[in-house]
Short mmCIF file of C-alpha atoms and ligand atoms in Angstrom, two decimals:
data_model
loop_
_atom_site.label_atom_id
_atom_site.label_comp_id
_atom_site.label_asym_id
_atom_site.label_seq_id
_atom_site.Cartn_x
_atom_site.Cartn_y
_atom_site.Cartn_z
CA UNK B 1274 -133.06 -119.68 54.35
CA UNK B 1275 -133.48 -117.02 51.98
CA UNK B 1276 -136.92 -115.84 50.87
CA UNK B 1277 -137.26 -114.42 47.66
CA UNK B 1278 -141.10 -113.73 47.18
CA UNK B 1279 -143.27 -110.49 47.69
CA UNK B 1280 -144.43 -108.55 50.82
CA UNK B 1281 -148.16 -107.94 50.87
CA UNK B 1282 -148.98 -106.67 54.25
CA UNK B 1283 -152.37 -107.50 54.65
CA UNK B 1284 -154.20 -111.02 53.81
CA UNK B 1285 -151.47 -113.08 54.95
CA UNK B 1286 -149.77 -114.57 51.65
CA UNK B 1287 -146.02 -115.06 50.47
CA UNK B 1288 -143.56 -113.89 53.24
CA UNK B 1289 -146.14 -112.73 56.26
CA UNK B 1290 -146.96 -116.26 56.06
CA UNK B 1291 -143.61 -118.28 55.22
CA UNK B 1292 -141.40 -116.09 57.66
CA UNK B 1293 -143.36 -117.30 61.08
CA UNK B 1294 -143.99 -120.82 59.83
CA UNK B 1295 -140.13 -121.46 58.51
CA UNK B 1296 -139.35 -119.73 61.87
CA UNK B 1297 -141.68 -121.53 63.96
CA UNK B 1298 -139.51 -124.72 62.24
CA UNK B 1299 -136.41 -123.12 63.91
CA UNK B 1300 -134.88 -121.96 61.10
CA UNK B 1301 -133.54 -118.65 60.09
CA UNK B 1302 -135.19 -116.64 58.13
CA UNK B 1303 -133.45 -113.56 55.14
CA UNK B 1304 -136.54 -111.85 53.01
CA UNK B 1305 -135.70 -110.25 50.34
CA UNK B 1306 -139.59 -108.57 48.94
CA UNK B 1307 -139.36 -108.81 45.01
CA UNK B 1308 -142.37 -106.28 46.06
CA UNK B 1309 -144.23 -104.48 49.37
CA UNK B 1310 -148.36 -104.74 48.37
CA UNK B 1311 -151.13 -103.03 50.76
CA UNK B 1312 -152.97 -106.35 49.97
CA UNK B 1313 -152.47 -109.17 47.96
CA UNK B 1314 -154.07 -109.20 44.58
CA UNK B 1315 -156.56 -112.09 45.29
CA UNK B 1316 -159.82 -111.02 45.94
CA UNK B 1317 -158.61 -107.21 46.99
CA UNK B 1318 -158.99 -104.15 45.20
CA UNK B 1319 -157.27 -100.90 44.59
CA UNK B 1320 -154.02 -102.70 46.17
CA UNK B 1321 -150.83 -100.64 45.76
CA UNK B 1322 -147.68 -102.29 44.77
CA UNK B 1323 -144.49 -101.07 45.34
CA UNK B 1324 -141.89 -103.11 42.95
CA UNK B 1325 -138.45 -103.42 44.67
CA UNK B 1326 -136.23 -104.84 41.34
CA UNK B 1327 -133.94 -101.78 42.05
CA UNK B 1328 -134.12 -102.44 45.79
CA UNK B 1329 -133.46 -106.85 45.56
CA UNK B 1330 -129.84 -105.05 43.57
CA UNK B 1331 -128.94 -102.75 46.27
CA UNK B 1332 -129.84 -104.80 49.32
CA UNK B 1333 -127.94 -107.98 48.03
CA UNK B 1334 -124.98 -106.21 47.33
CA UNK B 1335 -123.70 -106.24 50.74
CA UNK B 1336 -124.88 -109.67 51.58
CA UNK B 1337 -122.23 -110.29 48.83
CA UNK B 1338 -119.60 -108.62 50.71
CA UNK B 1339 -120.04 -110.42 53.53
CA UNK B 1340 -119.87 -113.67 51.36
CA UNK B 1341 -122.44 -115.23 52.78
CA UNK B 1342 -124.24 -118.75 51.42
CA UNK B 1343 -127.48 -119.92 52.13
CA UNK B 1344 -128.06 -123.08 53.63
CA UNK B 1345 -131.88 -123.11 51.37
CA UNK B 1346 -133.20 -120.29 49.05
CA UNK B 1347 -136.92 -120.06 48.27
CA UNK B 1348 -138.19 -118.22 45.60
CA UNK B 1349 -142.12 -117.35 44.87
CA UNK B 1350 -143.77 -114.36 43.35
CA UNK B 1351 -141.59 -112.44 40.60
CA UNK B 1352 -143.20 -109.06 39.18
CA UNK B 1353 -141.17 -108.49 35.89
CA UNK B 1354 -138.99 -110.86 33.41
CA UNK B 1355 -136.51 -109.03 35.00
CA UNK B 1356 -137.14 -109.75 38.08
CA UNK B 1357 -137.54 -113.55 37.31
CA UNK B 1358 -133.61 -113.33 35.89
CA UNK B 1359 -132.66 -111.52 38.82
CA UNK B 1360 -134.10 -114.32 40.85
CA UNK B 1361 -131.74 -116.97 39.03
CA UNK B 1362 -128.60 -114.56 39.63
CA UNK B 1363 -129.26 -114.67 42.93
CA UNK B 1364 -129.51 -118.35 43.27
CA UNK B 1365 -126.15 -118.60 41.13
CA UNK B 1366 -123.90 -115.98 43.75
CA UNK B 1367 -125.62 -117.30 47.37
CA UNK B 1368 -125.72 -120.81 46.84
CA UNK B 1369 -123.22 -123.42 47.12
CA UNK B 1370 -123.17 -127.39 46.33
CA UNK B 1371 -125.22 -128.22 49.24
CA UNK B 1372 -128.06 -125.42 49.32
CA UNK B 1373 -131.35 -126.92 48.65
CA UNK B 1374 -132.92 -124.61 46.26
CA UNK B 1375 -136.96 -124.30 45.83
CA UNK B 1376 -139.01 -122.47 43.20
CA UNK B 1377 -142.39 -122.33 43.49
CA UNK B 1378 -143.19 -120.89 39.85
CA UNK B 1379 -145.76 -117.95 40.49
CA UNK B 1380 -147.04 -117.91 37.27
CA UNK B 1381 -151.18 -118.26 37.30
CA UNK B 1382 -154.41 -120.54 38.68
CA UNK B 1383 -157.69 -121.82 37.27
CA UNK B 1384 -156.08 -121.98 33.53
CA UNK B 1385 -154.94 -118.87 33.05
CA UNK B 1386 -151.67 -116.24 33.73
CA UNK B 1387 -152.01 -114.19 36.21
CA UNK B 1388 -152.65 -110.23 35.13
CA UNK B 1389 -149.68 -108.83 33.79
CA UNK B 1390 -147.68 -112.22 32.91
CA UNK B 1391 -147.16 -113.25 29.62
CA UNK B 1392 -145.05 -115.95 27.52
CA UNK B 1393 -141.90 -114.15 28.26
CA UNK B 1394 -142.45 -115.14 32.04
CA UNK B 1395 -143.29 -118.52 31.82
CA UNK B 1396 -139.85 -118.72 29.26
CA UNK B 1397 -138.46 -116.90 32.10
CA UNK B 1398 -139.51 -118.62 34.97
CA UNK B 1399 -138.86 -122.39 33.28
CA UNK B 1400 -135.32 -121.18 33.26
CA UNK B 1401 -135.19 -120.40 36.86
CA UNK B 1402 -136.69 -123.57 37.56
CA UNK B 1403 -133.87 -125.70 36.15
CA UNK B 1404 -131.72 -124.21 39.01
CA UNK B 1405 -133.88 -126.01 41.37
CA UNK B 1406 -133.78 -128.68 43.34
CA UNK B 1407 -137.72 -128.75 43.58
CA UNK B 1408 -140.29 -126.78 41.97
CA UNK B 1409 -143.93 -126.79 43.71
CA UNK B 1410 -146.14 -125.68 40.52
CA UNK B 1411 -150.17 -126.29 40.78
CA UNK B 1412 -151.43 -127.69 38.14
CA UNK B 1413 -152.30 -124.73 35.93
CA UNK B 1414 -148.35 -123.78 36.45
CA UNK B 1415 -147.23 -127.41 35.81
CA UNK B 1416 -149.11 -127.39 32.21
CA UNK B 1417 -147.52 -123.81 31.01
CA UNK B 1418 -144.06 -124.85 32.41
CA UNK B 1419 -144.67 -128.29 30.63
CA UNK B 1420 -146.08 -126.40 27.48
CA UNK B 1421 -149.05 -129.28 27.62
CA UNK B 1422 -152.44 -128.06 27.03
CA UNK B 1423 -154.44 -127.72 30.31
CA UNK B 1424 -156.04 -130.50 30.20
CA UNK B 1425 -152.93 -132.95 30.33
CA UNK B 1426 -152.94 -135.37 32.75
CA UNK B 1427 -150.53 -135.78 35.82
CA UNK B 1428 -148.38 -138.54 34.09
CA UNK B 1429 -147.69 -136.07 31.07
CA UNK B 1430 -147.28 -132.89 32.81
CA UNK B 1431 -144.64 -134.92 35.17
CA UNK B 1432 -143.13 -136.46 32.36
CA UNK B 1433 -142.61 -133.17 30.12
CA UNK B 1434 -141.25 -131.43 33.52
CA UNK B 1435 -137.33 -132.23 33.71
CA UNK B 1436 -136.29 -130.85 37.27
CA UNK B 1437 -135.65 -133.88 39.25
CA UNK B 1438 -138.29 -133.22 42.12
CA UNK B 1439 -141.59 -131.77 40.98
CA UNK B 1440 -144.82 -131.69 43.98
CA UNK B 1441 -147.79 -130.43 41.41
CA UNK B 1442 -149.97 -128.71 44.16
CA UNK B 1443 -154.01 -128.43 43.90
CA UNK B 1444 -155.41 -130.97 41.94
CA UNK B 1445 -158.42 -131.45 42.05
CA UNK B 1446 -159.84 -135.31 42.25
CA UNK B 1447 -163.81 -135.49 43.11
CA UNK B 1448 -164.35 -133.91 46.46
CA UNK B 1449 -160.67 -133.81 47.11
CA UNK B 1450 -157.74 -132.07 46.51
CA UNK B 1451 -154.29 -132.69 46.63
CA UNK B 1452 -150.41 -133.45 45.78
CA UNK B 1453 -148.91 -135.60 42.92
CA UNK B 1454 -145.66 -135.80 43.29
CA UNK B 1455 -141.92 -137.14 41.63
CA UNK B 1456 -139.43 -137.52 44.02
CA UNK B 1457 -136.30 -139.00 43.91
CA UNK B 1458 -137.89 -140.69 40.54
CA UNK B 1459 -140.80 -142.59 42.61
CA UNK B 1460 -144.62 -141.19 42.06
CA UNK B 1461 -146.51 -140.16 45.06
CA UNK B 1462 -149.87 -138.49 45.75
CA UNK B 1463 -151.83 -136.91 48.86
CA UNK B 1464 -155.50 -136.32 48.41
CA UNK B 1465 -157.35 -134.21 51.33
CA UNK B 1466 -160.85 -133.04 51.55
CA UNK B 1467 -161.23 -129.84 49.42
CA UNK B 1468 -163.36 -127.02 50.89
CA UNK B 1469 -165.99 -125.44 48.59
CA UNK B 1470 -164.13 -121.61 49.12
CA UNK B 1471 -160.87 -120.48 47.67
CA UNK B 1472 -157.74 -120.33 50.18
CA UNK B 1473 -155.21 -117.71 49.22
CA UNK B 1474 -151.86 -118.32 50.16
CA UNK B 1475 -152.19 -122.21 51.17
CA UNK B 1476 -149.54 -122.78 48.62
CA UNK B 1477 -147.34 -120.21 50.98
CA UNK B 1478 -148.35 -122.00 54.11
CA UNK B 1479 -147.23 -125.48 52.17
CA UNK B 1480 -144.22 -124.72 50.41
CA UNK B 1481 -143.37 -123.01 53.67
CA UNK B 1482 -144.01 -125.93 55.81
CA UNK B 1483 -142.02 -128.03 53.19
CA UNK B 1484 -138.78 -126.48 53.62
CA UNK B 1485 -139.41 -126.24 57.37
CA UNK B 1486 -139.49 -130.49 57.23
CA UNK B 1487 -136.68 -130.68 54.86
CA UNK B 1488 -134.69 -128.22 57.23
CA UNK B 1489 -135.15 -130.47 59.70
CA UNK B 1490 -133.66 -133.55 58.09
CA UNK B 1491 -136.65 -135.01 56.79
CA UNK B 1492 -136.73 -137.08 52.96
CA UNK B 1493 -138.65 -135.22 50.31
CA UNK B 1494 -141.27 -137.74 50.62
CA UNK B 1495 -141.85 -137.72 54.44
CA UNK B 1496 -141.24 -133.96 54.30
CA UNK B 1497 -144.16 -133.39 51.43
CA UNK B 1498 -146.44 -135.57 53.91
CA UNK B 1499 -146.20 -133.83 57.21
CA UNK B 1500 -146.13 -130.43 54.93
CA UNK B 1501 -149.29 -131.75 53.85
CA UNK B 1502 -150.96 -132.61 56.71
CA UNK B 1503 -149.63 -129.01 58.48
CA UNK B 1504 -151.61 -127.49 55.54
CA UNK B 1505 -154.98 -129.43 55.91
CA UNK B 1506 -154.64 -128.34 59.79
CA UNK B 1507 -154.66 -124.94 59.18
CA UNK B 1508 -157.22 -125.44 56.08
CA UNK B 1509 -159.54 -127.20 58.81
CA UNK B 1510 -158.96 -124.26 61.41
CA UNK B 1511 -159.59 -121.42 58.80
CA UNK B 1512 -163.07 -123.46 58.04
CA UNK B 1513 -164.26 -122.94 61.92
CA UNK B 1514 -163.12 -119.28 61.63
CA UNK B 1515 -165.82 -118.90 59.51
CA UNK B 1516 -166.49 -116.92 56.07
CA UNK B 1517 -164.64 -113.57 57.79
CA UNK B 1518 -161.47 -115.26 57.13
CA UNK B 1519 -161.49 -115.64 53.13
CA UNK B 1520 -158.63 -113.76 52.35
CA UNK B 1521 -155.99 -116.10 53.53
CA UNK B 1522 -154.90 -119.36 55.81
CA UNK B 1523 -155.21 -119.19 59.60
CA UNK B 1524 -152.16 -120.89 60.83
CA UNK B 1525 -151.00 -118.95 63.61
CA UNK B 1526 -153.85 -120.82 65.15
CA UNK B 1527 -151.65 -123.99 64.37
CA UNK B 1528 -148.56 -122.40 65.50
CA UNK B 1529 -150.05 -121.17 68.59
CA UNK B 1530 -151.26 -124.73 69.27
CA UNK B 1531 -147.52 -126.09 68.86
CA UNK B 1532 -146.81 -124.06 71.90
CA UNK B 1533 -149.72 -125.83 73.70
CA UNK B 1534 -152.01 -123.12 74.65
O1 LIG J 113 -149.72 -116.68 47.34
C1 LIG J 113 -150.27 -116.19 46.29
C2 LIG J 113 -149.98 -114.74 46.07
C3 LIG J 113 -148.71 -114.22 46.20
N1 LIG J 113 -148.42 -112.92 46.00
C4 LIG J 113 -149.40 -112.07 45.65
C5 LIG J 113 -150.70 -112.53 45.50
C6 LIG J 113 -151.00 -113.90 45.71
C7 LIG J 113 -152.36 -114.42 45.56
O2 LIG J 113 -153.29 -113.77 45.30
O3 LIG J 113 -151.66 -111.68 45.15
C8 LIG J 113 -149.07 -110.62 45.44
#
């Protein structure tokens, strides 16, 4: 599987969290960091971001020598426009009929871009997503993609969004949160409990999960089930860490309990 998403070495987001869990899965894992960050930008500050456009160019190259084609390719966080078509030109040279392509369109939360993103991305990144196979938005990503107002429901955001499988992530439903879902044309929805503290990176440790199922042989509907329920374990095991662990899931406790210890 390829990994095209960012490197923020500390607080456990993007690939520090979706190379051990798709590994863990026992599949292979090929980053390529659209950037390295100190932290990641939630919560943190003074983070320092090194942008690797130039880099993605140079290390790709001789991946395209060796002609090799990825069985899945993941892509997440995208710094620049650029960036976001340099995403979709990778997608087009590594991929062949049978690679299961995901995008999870990085593009903002609670209603609003995230700093630094503007139209141009979300034009950008709606292109990319037409490559995919599946696109995991949340629901503030699902309404820009869908260019709905934010306060569209499910049905309309699903209905304006044209790639064939679409999981909306984080919706909120009284004191739960969850999936709603298209795949393979049927609706589906997951609602867990929803703690009162925001998560970074669960959408990593889901999306990650996700491919690790689908790897495996699992339908997009089983797979987006167990996904889910690997999630709300490691939601669950961050809430007995305590409030020391805000800054991102705890799932190697999850992992480490696969190995039973
Ligand atoms: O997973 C979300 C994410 C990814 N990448 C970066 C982030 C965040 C969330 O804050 O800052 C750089």
């Amino acid at each position: 599987v390829a990994l095209l998403n960012d490197f923020s070495c500390f607080g456990k987001c993007s690939l520090t969290v979706s190379i051990p869990i798709i590994s863990s899965y026992g599949i292979e894992t090929v980053p390529l960091p659209t950037a390295i960050l100190s932290t990641h930008t939630g919560g943190f500050t003074g983070f320092v971001v090194q942008n690797m456009t130039e880099n993605m160019r140079l290390f790709a190259a001789p991946w395209r020598k060796i002609g090799v084609k990825f069985d899945a390719i993941i892509t997440g966080y995208c710094c620049t426009v650029e960036q976001i078509k340099l995403t979709a030109e990778f997608i087009r040279s590594f991929s062949d009929t049978d690679t299961l392509v995901i995008v999870d369109p990085v593009l903002g939360d609670h209603e609003a871009l995230y700093t630094g993103f503007t139209d141009a991305h979300v034009d950008a990144m709606r292109e990319l997503c037409s490559l995919a196979d599946l696109i995991t938005p949340n629901r503030t990503e699902a309404a820009l993609l869908a260019g709905c107002g934010m306060d569209a429901s499910i049905e309309t955001l699903l209905k304006a969004l044209t790639v064939e499988n679409v999981i909306i992530t984080g919706v909120h439903r009284g004191e739960e949160i969850g999936y709603c879902a298209r795949l393979n044309g049927q609706y589906m929805e997951i609602f867990k409990p929803c703690l009162p503290q925001t998560l970074h990176g669960t959408g990593d440790v889901f999306v990650s999960a996700l491919c690790g199922e689908l790897m495996n042989g699992k339908g997009m509907p089983q797979a987006l089930k167990d996904a889910a329920e690997f999630c709300d374990d490691c939601v669950q095991k961050t809430a007995k860490r305590g409030e020391s662990h805000w800054y991102g899931l705890a799932f190697e406790d999850k992992l480490k309990e696969g190995r039973g210890l």
